[in-house]
CSV table of C-alpha atoms and ligand atoms in Angstrom, one decimal:
chain,number,residue,atom,x,y,z
A,689,MET,CA,-1.9,12.7,-17.0
A,690,GLN,CA,-1.6,13.0,-20.8
A,691,SER,CA,-4.3,15.0,-22.4
A,692,THR,CA,-3.8,14.2,-26.1
A,693,TYR,CA,-2.7,10.6,-26.0
A,694,ARG,CA,-4.7,7.6,-24.7
A,695,SER,CA,-2.7,4.5,-23.9
A,696,PRO,CA,-3.8,1.8,-26.4
A,697,TRP,CA,-4.5,-0.7,-23.6
A,698,LEU,CA,-6.9,1.7,-21.8
A,699,SER,CA,-10.5,0.7,-22.4
A,700,ASP,CA,-13.6,2.7,-21.2
A,701,ASP,CA,-13.9,0.2,-18.4
A,702,LEU,CA,-10.3,0.7,-17.3
A,703,GLU,CA,-10.9,4.5,-17.5
A,704,ALA,CA,-13.7,4.1,-15.1
A,705,PHE,CA,-11.6,1.9,-12.8
A,706,THR,CA,-8.9,4.6,-13.0
A,707,ASP,CA,-11.3,7.3,-11.9
A,708,SER,CA,-12.5,5.3,-8.9
A,709,VAL,CA,-8.9,4.3,-7.9
A,710,ARG,CA,-7.8,7.9,-8.3
A,711,ARG,CA,-10.6,9.2,-6.1
A,712,PHE,CA,-10.0,6.7,-3.5
A,713,ILE,CA,-6.2,7.4,-3.4
A,714,ARG,CA,-6.8,11.1,-3.1
A,715,GLN,CA,-9.4,10.8,-0.4
A,716,ARG,CA,-8.1,7.9,1.7
A,717,LEU,CA,-4.4,7.6,1.2
A,718,VAL,CA,-2.8,11.0,0.2
A,719,PRO,CA,-3.8,12.7,3.5
A,720,HIS,CA,-1.7,10.1,5.5
A,721,GLU,CA,1.4,10.1,3.4
A,722,ASP,CA,3.2,12.8,5.4
A,723,ARG,CA,2.6,10.8,8.7
A,724,TRP,CA,3.7,7.6,7.0
A,725,ARG,CA,6.9,9.2,6.0
A,726,ALA,CA,7.5,10.4,9.6
A,727,GLN,CA,6.7,7.0,11.1
A,728,HIS,CA,8.5,5.0,8.4
A,729,GLN,CA,5.6,2.7,7.5
A,730,GLY,CA,2.0,2.8,6.4
A,731,ASP,CA,-1.0,1.9,8.6
A,732,ARG,CA,-2.4,-1.6,8.5
A,733,SER,CA,-5.9,0.0,8.3
A,734,ALA,CA,-4.9,1.5,5.0
A,735,TRP,CA,-3.9,-1.9,3.7
A,736,LEU,CA,-7.4,-3.2,4.5
A,737,GLU,CA,-9.0,-0.3,2.7
A,738,VAL,CA,-6.8,-0.8,-0.3
A,739,GLY,CA,-7.6,-4.5,-0.2
A,740,GLU,CA,-11.3,-3.6,0.0
A,741,MET,CA,-10.9,-1.5,-3.2
A,742,GLY,CA,-9.6,-4.6,-5.0
A,743,MET,CA,-6.2,-2.9,-5.6
A,744,ILE,CA,-3.8,-5.5,-4.2
A,745,LEU,CA,-4.6,-8.5,-6.5
A,746,PRO,CA,-6.8,-6.9,-9.2
A,747,ASP,CA,-5.7,-9.5,-11.8
A,748,VAL,CA,-6.2,-12.6,-9.7
A,749,PRO,CA,-9.4,-14.8,-10.1
A,750,SER,CA,-12.1,-14.0,-7.6
A,751,GLU,CA,-12.1,-17.6,-6.3
A,752,TYR,CA,-8.8,-16.5,-4.6
A,753,GLY,CA,-10.1,-13.1,-3.5
A,754,GLY,CA,-8.9,-11.2,-6.6
A,755,ALA,CA,-10.9,-8.9,-8.8
A,756,ASP,CA,-10.9,-11.0,-12.0
A,757,GLY,CA,-9.1,-8.2,-13.8
A,758,SER,CA,-6.0,-8.2,-16.1
A,759,PRO,CA,-2.5,-6.8,-15.7
A,760,ALA,CA,-3.9,-3.5,-17.1
A,761,HIS,CA,-5.8,-3.1,-13.8
A,762,THR,CA,-2.5,-3.7,-12.0
A,763,ALA,CA,-0.8,-1.0,-14.2
A,764,VAL,CA,-3.6,1.4,-13.3
A,765,VAL,CA,-3.1,0.9,-9.6
A,766,LEU,CA,0.6,1.2,-9.7
A,767,GLN,CA,0.6,4.4,-11.8
A,768,GLU,CA,-2.2,6.0,-9.8
A,769,LEU,CA,-0.4,5.4,-6.5
A,770,GLN,CA,2.8,6.7,-7.9
A,771,TYR,CA,1.3,9.8,-9.6
A,772,ALA,CA,-0.4,10.7,-6.3
A,773,GLY,CA,2.9,10.3,-4.4
A,774,VAL,CA,1.7,7.6,-2.1
A,775,THR,CA,4.6,5.4,-1.1
A,776,GLY,CA,3.5,4.2,2.3
A,777,VAL,CA,1.4,1.2,1.1
A,778,GLY,CA,3.8,-1.1,-0.7
A,779,VAL,CA,1.1,-3.1,-2.7
A,780,SER,CA,3.5,-4.0,-5.4
A,781,LEU,CA,5.3,-6.5,-3.1
A,782,SER,CA,2.0,-8.2,-2.0
A,783,HIS,CA,1.0,-8.2,-5.7
A,784,ILE,CA,4.2,-10.0,-6.7
A,785,VAL,CA,4.1,-12.5,-3.9
A,786,GLY,CA,0.5,-13.2,-4.8
A,787,HIS,CA,1.6,-14.0,-8.3
A,788,TYR,CA,4.4,-16.3,-7.2
A,789,ILE,CA,1.7,-18.3,-5.2
A,790,LEU,CA,-0.9,-18.1,-8.0
A,791,ASP,CA,1.5,-19.4,-10.7
A,792,SER,CA,3.7,-21.8,-8.7
A,793,GLY,CA,1.9,-22.6,-5.4
A,794,THR,CA,0.1,-25.7,-4.5
A,795,ALA,CA,-3.7,-25.7,-4.2
A,796,GLU,CA,-3.4,-25.4,-0.5
A,797,GLN,CA,-1.0,-22.5,-0.6
A,798,LYS,CA,-3.3,-20.7,-3.0
A,799,GLN,CA,-6.3,-21.2,-0.9
A,800,HIS,CA,-4.6,-20.4,2.4
A,801,TRP,CA,-2.7,-17.2,1.4
A,802,LEU,CA,-4.3,-15.5,-1.7
A,803,PRO,CA,-7.6,-14.4,-0.2
A,804,LYS,CA,-5.8,-12.9,2.8
A,805,ILE,CA,-3.2,-11.2,0.6
A,806,ALA,CA,-6.0,-9.7,-1.6
A,807,SER,CA,-7.9,-8.3,1.4
A,808,GLY,CA,-4.8,-6.7,2.9
A,809,GLU,CA,-5.0,-8.8,6.0
A,810,VAL,CA,-1.7,-10.4,5.1
A,811,ILE,CA,1.1,-8.1,4.0
A,812,CYS,CA,4.0,-9.6,2.0
A,813,SER,CA,7.7,-9.2,1.5
A,814,ILE,CA,10.2,-10.9,-0.7
A,815,ALA,CA,13.5,-11.7,0.9
A,816,MET,CA,16.3,-12.3,-1.6
A,817,THR,CA,19.1,-9.8,-0.7
A,818,GLU,CA,21.6,-10.7,2.1
A,819,PRO,CA,24.2,-8.5,3.7
A,820,GLY,CA,26.9,-10.3,1.7
A,821,THR,CA,25.1,-10.6,-1.7
A,822,GLY,CA,22.5,-8.8,-3.8
A,823,SER,CA,23.1,-8.9,-7.5
A,824,ASP,CA,24.8,-12.3,-7.2
A,825,LEU,CA,21.8,-14.1,-6.0
A,826,GLN,CA,23.3,-17.5,-6.5
A,827,SER,CA,25.7,-16.8,-3.7
A,828,ILE,CA,23.0,-16.6,-1.0
A,829,ARG,CA,24.0,-18.3,2.3
A,830,THR,CA,20.6,-18.6,4.0
A,831,ARG,CA,20.0,-22.3,4.5
A,832,ALA,CA,16.8,-24.3,5.0
A,833,VAL,CA,17.7,-27.8,6.0
A,834,ARG,CA,15.2,-30.5,5.9
A,835,LYS,CA,14.6,-32.4,9.2
A,836,GLY,CA,11.7,-34.9,8.8
A,837,GLU,CA,8.5,-33.0,8.0
A,838,HIS,CA,10.2,-29.6,8.6
A,839,TYR,CA,12.9,-27.2,7.4
A,840,VAL,CA,15.2,-25.4,9.8
A,841,ILE,CA,16.1,-22.0,8.4
A,842,ASN,CA,19.2,-20.0,9.4
A,843,GLY,CA,20.5,-16.9,7.8
A,844,SER,CA,19.9,-13.1,7.4
A,845,LYS,CA,18.4,-10.8,4.8
A,846,THR,CA,18.6,-7.1,4.4
A,847,PHE,CA,17.0,-4.2,2.5
A,848,ILE,CA,13.6,-6.0,2.6
A,849,SER,CA,10.7,-3.8,1.6
A,850,ASN,CA,7.6,-4.2,3.9
A,851,GLY,CA,10.1,-5.7,6.4
A,852,GLN,CA,8.4,-4.4,9.6
A,853,LEU,CA,4.9,-5.0,8.5
A,854,SER,CA,5.0,-8.2,6.6
A,855,ASP,CA,3.1,-11.2,7.8
A,856,LEU,CA,4.3,-13.5,5.0
A,857,VAL,CA,7.9,-13.6,3.7
A,858,LEU,CA,8.7,-15.2,0.4
A,859,LEU,CA,12.2,-16.3,1.3
A,860,VAL,CA,14.9,-17.3,-1.1
A,861,ALA,CA,17.0,-20.0,0.6
A,862,ARG,CA,19.4,-22.8,-0.2
A,863,THR,CA,17.7,-26.2,0.5
A,864,ASP,CA,20.5,-28.3,-1.0
A,865,THR,CA,23.9,-27.3,0.4
A,866,GLU,CA,25.8,-29.6,-1.9
A,867,ALA,CA,24.3,-28.2,-5.1
A,868,LYS,CA,26.2,-25.3,-6.7
A,869,GLY,CA,24.9,-22.0,-8.1
A,870,SER,CA,21.2,-21.8,-9.0
A,871,LYS,CA,20.6,-25.4,-8.2
A,872,GLY,CA,19.4,-26.3,-4.8
A,873,VAL,CA,17.6,-22.9,-4.2
A,874,SER,CA,14.0,-22.9,-3.1
A,875,LEU,CA,11.4,-20.3,-2.3
A,876,ILE,CA,9.8,-20.8,1.1
A,877,LEU,CA,6.6,-19.2,2.4
A,878,VAL,CA,7.5,-18.1,6.0
A,879,ASP,CA,4.7,-16.9,8.3
A,880,THR,CA,6.4,-14.2,10.4
A,881,ARG,CA,4.7,-15.5,13.6
A,882,THR,CA,7.1,-18.5,13.3
A,883,GLU,CA,9.5,-18.8,16.2
A,884,GLY,CA,13.1,-18.1,15.1
A,885,PHE,CA,12.0,-15.3,12.8
A,886,ARG,CA,13.1,-11.9,13.9
A,887,ARG,CA,12.9,-8.5,12.3
A,888,GLY,CA,16.0,-6.3,12.5
A,889,LYS,CA,16.0,-2.5,12.3
A,890,CYS,CA,14.0,-0.4,9.9
A,891,LEU,CA,16.8,1.1,7.8
A,892,ASP,CA,17.4,4.8,7.6
A,893,LYS,CA,17.4,5.6,3.9
A,894,MET,CA,18.0,8.7,1.7
A,895,GLY,CA,14.5,8.4,0.2
A,896,LEU,CA,11.2,6.5,0.5
A,897,PRO,CA,11.0,7.1,4.2
A,898,ALA,CA,7.5,5.8,4.3
A,899,GLN,CA,8.7,2.3,3.4
A,900,ASP,CA,9.8,0.0,6.2
A,901,THR,CA,12.8,-1.4,4.4
A,902,SER,CA,14.4,-3.8,7.0
A,903,GLU,CA,16.7,-6.5,8.1
A,904,MET,CA,15.4,-9.9,8.8
A,905,PHE,CA,17.0,-12.8,10.8
A,906,PHE,CA,16.2,-16.5,10.8
A,907,ASP,CA,17.7,-18.3,13.8
A,908,ASP,CA,16.7,-22.0,13.8
A,909,CYS,CA,13.3,-20.9,12.4
A,910,VAL,CA,11.4,-24.2,11.9
A,911,VAL,CA,8.7,-24.2,9.2
A,912,PRO,CA,6.6,-27.2,8.0
A,913,ALA,CA,7.9,-28.9,4.8
A,914,ASP,CA,4.8,-27.9,2.9
A,915,CYS,CA,5.9,-24.2,3.1
A,916,VAL,CA,8.2,-24.7,0.0
A,917,LEU,CA,6.5,-22.9,-2.8
A,918,GLY,CA,4.9,-25.5,-5.1
A,919,GLY,CA,5.8,-28.2,-2.7
A,920,VAL,CA,9.0,-29.2,-4.6
A,921,GLU,CA,12.5,-28.3,-3.6
A,922,GLY,CA,15.1,-26.8,-5.9
A,923,GLN,CA,12.6,-24.9,-8.1
A,924,GLY,CA,13.5,-21.4,-6.7
A,925,PHE,CA,15.5,-20.0,-9.6
A,926,TYR,CA,13.1,-21.3,-12.1
A,927,GLN,CA,10.2,-19.7,-10.2
A,928,LEU,CA,12.1,-16.4,-9.8
A,929,MET,CA,12.9,-16.3,-13.6
A,930,GLN,CA,9.1,-16.6,-14.3
A,931,GLN,CA,8.1,-13.7,-12.0
A,932,LEU,CA,11.1,-11.3,-12.1
A,933,PRO,CA,10.0,-9.7,-15.4
A,934,PHE,CA,6.7,-8.7,-13.9
A,935,GLU,CA,8.5,-7.0,-10.9
A,936,ARG,CA,10.7,-5.1,-13.5
A,937,ALA,CA,7.6,-4.1,-15.5
A,938,ALA,CA,6.0,-2.8,-12.3
A,939,CYS,CA,9.1,-0.7,-11.6
A,940,ALA,CA,9.1,0.7,-15.1
A,941,ILE,CA,5.4,1.7,-14.8
A,942,GLN,CA,6.1,3.5,-11.5
A,943,CYS,CA,9.0,5.4,-13.0
A,944,MET,CA,6.7,6.4,-15.9
A,945,ALA,CA,4.0,7.8,-13.7
A,946,ASP,CA,6.6,9.7,-11.7
A,947,MET,CA,7.9,11.4,-14.9
A,948,GLU,CA,4.4,12.4,-15.8
A,949,ARG,CA,3.8,13.8,-12.4
A,950,ALA,CA,7.1,15.7,-12.4
A,951,LEU,CA,6.3,17.4,-15.7
A,952,ASP,CA,2.8,18.3,-14.6
A,953,LEU,CA,4.0,19.8,-11.3
A,954,THR,CA,6.8,21.7,-13.1
A,955,LEU,CA,4.5,23.2,-15.7
A,956,GLU,CA,2.1,24.4,-12.9
A,957,TYR,CA,4.9,25.9,-10.8
A,958,THR,CA,6.8,27.6,-13.6
A,959,LYS,CA,3.7,29.2,-14.9
A,960,GLU,CA,2.9,30.6,-11.5
A,961,ARG,CA,6.3,31.6,-10.2
A,962,LYS,CA,7.6,35.0,-11.3
A,963,ALA,CA,11.1,36.4,-11.7
A,964,PHE,CA,12.2,39.5,-13.6
A,965,GLY,CA,8.6,40.5,-14.2
A,966,LYS,CA,7.6,37.3,-15.9
A,967,SER,CA,6.8,33.8,-15.2
A,968,ILE,CA,9.6,31.3,-15.1
A,969,PHE,CA,7.9,29.4,-17.9
A,970,GLU,CA,8.4,32.4,-20.2
A,971,PHE,CA,12.2,32.1,-20.2
A,972,GLN,CA,13.4,30.4,-23.3
A,973,ASN,CA,15.6,28.1,-21.3
A,974,THR,CA,12.5,26.8,-19.4
A,975,ARG,CA,10.4,26.4,-22.5
A,976,PHE,CA,13.1,24.5,-24.4
A,977,THR,CA,14.1,22.3,-21.5
A,978,LEU,CA,10.4,21.4,-20.8
A,979,ALA,CA,9.9,20.7,-24.5
A,980,ASP,CA,12.7,18.2,-24.2
A,981,VAL,CA,11.2,16.8,-21.1
A,982,LYS,CA,7.8,16.5,-22.8
A,983,ALA,CA,9.4,14.6,-25.7
A,984,THR,CA,11.2,12.2,-23.2
A,985,VAL,CA,8.0,11.7,-21.3
A,986,THR,CA,6.0,11.0,-24.5
A,987,ALA,CA,8.6,8.6,-25.9
A,988,SER,CA,8.8,6.9,-22.5
A,989,ARG,CA,5.1,6.5,-22.3
A,990,THR,CA,4.8,4.7,-25.6
A,991,PHE,CA,7.6,2.3,-24.5
A,992,CYS,CA,5.8,1.8,-21.2
A,993,ASP,CA,2.6,1.1,-23.0
A,994,LEU,CA,4.3,-1.5,-25.1
A,995,ILE,CA,5.4,-3.2,-21.9
A,996,ILE,CA,1.9,-3.1,-20.4
A,997,GLN,CA,0.3,-4.3,-23.6
A,998,ARG,CA,2.7,-7.3,-23.7
A,999,TRP,CA,2.0,-8.0,-20.1
A,1000,VAL,CA,-1.7,-8.0,-20.9
A,1001,ASP,CA,-1.2,-10.2,-23.9
A,1002,GLY,CA,0.9,-12.7,-22.0
A,1003,THR,CA,4.0,-12.0,-24.2
A,1004,LEU,CA,6.1,-9.9,-22.0
A,1005,ASP,CA,9.6,-11.4,-22.1
A,1006,SER,CA,12.6,-10.9,-19.8
A,1007,PRO,CA,14.7,-8.7,-22.1
A,1008,LEU,CA,11.8,-6.3,-22.7
A,1009,ALA,CA,11.0,-6.0,-19.0
A,1010,SER,CA,14.7,-5.5,-18.2
A,1011,MET,CA,15.0,-2.8,-20.9
A,1012,GLY,CA,11.9,-1.1,-19.5
A,1013,LYS,CA,13.3,-1.2,-16.0
A,1014,PHE,CA,16.7,0.3,-16.8
A,1015,TRP,CA,15.7,2.7,-19.5
A,1016,LEU,CA,12.6,4.2,-17.8
A,1017,SER,CA,14.4,4.5,-14.4
A,1018,GLU,CA,17.1,6.4,-16.2
A,1019,ARG,CA,14.7,8.7,-18.1
A,1020,GLN,CA,13.0,9.3,-14.7
A,1021,ALA,CA,16.3,10.4,-13.2
A,1022,GLU,CA,16.9,12.8,-16.0
A,1023,VAL,CA,13.4,14.2,-16.0
A,1024,LEU,CA,13.4,14.7,-12.2
A,1025,ASP,CA,16.7,16.5,-12.3
A,1026,LYS,CA,15.7,18.8,-15.0
A,1027,CYS,CA,12.3,19.5,-13.4
A,1028,LEU,CA,13.6,20.1,-9.9
A,1029,GLN,CA,16.0,22.8,-11.2
A,1030,PHE,CA,12.9,25.0,-12.1
A,1031,PHE,CA,11.8,25.0,-8.5
A,1032,GLY,CA,14.9,26.8,-7.4
A,1033,GLY,CA,15.5,26.5,-3.6
A,1034,TYR,CA,12.0,25.2,-3.1
A,1035,GLY,CA,13.0,22.2,-5.2
A,1036,TYR,CA,15.4,21.3,-2.4
A,1037,MET,CA,12.8,21.5,0.3
A,1038,ASN,CA,11.1,18.2,1.4
A,1039,GLU,CA,7.9,20.1,1.7
A,1040,TYR,CA,7.8,20.2,-2.1
A,1041,PRO,CA,6.8,16.9,-3.8
A,1042,ILE,CA,9.5,17.4,-6.4
A,1043,ALA,CA,12.2,17.2,-3.7
A,1044,ARG,CA,10.8,14.0,-2.3
A,1045,MET,CA,10.4,12.5,-5.7
A,1046,TYR,CA,14.0,13.2,-6.5
A,1047,ALA,CA,15.3,11.4,-3.4
A,1048,ASP,CA,12.7,8.6,-3.7
A,1049,ALA,CA,13.6,7.9,-7.3
A,1050,ARG,CA,17.3,7.2,-6.8
A,1051,VAL,CA,16.7,3.6,-5.8
A,1052,ALA,CA,14.9,2.7,-9.0
A,1053,ARG,CA,18.3,2.3,-10.7
A,1054,ILE,CA,19.4,0.0,-7.9
A,1055,TYR,CA,16.7,-2.2,-6.7
A,1056,GLY,CA,14.6,-4.9,-8.5
A,1057,GLY,CA,18.0,-6.0,-9.9
A,1058,SER,CA,20.4,-3.1,-10.5
A,1059,ASN,CA,20.4,-1.4,-14.0
A,1060,GLU,CA,23.8,-3.0,-14.7
A,1061,ILE,CA,22.3,-6.4,-14.1
A,1062,GLN,CA,19.3,-5.5,-16.4
A,1063,ARG,CA,21.8,-4.5,-19.1
A,1064,GLU,CA,23.6,-7.8,-18.7
A,1065,LEU,CA,20.3,-9.7,-19.1
A,1066,VAL,CA,19.4,-7.7,-22.2
A,1067,ALA,CA,22.9,-8.3,-23.6
A,1068,ARG,CA,22.6,-12.0,-23.2
A,1069,SER,CA,19.6,-11.9,-25.5
A,1070,LEU,CA,21.4,-10.1,-28.3
B,6,FAD,C1,15.0,0.7,-0.8
B,6,FAD,C2,15.4,-0.6,-1.2
B,6,FAD,C3,14.5,-1.6,-1.2
B,6,FAD,C4,14.8,-2.9,-1.5
B,6,FAD,N1,13.9,-3.9,-1.4
B,6,FAD,C5,14.2,-5.2,-1.5
B,6,FAD,C6,13.3,-6.3,-1.3
B,6,FAD,O1,12.2,-6.1,-1.0
B,6,FAD,N2,13.8,-7.6,-1.3
B,6,FAD,C7,15.1,-7.9,-1.6
B,6,FAD,O2,15.4,-9.0,-1.7
B,6,FAD,N3,16.0,-6.9,-1.9
B,6,FAD,C8,15.6,-5.6,-1.8
B,6,FAD,N4,16.5,-4.6,-2.1
B,6,FAD,C9,17.9,-4.9,-2.4
B,6,FAD,C10,18.2,-4.6,-3.9
B,6,FAD,O3,17.5,-5.5,-4.7
B,6,FAD,C11,19.8,-4.8,-4.0
B,6,FAD,O4,20.3,-3.7,-3.3
B,6,FAD,C12,20.2,-4.8,-5.4
B,6,FAD,O5,19.8,-6.0,-6.0
B,6,FAD,C13,21.8,-4.7,-5.5
B,6,FAD,O6,22.4,-5.6,-4.7
B,6,FAD,P1,23.5,-5.1,-3.7
B,6,FAD,O7,23.0,-3.9,-2.9
B,6,FAD,O8,24.0,-6.2,-2.9
B,6,FAD,O9,24.7,-4.5,-4.6
B,6,FAD,P2,25.9,-5.4,-5.3
B,6,FAD,O10,25.3,-6.6,-5.8
B,6,FAD,O11,27.0,-5.5,-4.3
B,6,FAD,O12,26.3,-4.4,-6.4
B,6,FAD,C14,27.1,-3.2,-6.2
B,6,FAD,C15,27.3,-2.5,-7.6
B,6,FAD,O13,28.0,-3.4,-8.5
B,6,FAD,C16,27.2,-3.6,-9.6
B,6,FAD,N5,27.4,-5.0,-10.2
B,6,FAD,C17,27.2,-6.2,-9.5
B,6,FAD,N6,27.4,-7.2,-10.3
B,6,FAD,C18,27.6,-6.7,-11.5
B,6,FAD,C19,27.9,-7.3,-12.8
B,6,FAD,N7,27.9,-8.6,-13.0
B,6,FAD,N8,28.2,-6.5,-13.8
B,6,FAD,C20,28.2,-5.1,-13.6
B,6,FAD,N9,28.0,-4.5,-12.5
B,6,FAD,C21,27.7,-5.3,-11.4
B,6,FAD,C22,25.8,-3.4,-9.2
B,6,FAD,O14,25.0,-3.0,-10.4
B,6,FAD,C23,25.9,-2.2,-8.3
B,6,FAD,O15,26.1,-1.0,-9.0
B,6,FAD,C24,16.2,-3.3,-1.8
B,6,FAD,C25,17.1,-2.2,-1.9
B,6,FAD,C26,16.8,-0.9,-1.5
B,6,FAD,C27,17.8,0.1,-1.5
């Protein structure tokens, strides 16, 4: 990606890991992306291959099926998938759910789920958002009512990534209907084979067509009481606060790789395409704009590397992750808009990666907690 700068967290071992992941993605995933975009989901067989490569839970101990790596391995996987334009295998969701279970789950939950998540046999989703509430998560209405050794779940969720494919849903539900706000919320591990669980439609989006973003319904869905993450009710918000920074860091890393790809594609195109007897790159407007883009990409990379380094060191805090999420997704939007312009009409054609990237990227400022919410979180720390 960047020829003159090596990220400080990249070791020789990680470079070798990057090479093998990159080769695998180019050979085994990229050729299917067009079909996945047409069918609105990836193939299960690809998930198994990605699992076999150790790319789903690279930073989880091998006793749970992981690859004994560090968050740096996760960063490599996320950025390589993004740089290659592969969106049909939503490993980041399985990665996040795996970490909820690793950090907060009971011994049985870890043993039961983690090896299957790591191998790609179990695909995960996280169900927070509801038709009536997204940013204001404390207002969720999905209820899980304890009845003896079970919980009976009722409610609906929407915009859930991996919604059609997921085998395991990490569900945010209210287990104490009396408690107000963040109290009384629990995370529940719902096996999607459970009676009363129903997938709604795969939603028609302006971008990311290869992702099966969906509705989900829970109608008297009965799960055993030991499906509560960590085995103790009412810990949901605390558990979310522990993991959300990593989800935001992952989003920042993906935005970063997208910017790097956009710049590379644009340099290649503008040096080839001719107008008025010279390459588009030779116009001063192109050169100056791309110099600006290069500066933005370079500054963004150093910020992104700080986030990755903190993640590796175990010192990534919530404000830094939120800053990374909102700032890098906004730089991504600027960079893509500037780059797309140099492709002229071809930049508007879905056949060209830059057009897809532009549409796919719009959601980065909305999901994972909107950028307004990220600013609110940062402001609270000031
Ligand atoms: C493609 C896609 C994939 C998604 N994947 C998932 C998933 O896997 N799991 C999941 O649970 N959710 C998922 N979401 C949902 C996503 O996280 C929410 O859309 C997002 O959190 C915003 O919630 P909302 O849509 O309800 O908007 P609202 O909360 O209604 O917000 C509307 C607008 O008001 C602004 N706003 C709200 N509150 C404030 C405030 N206090 N101050 C300032 N501005 C405010 C918001 O920033 C936004 O601009 C996904 C969404 C999309 C589009």
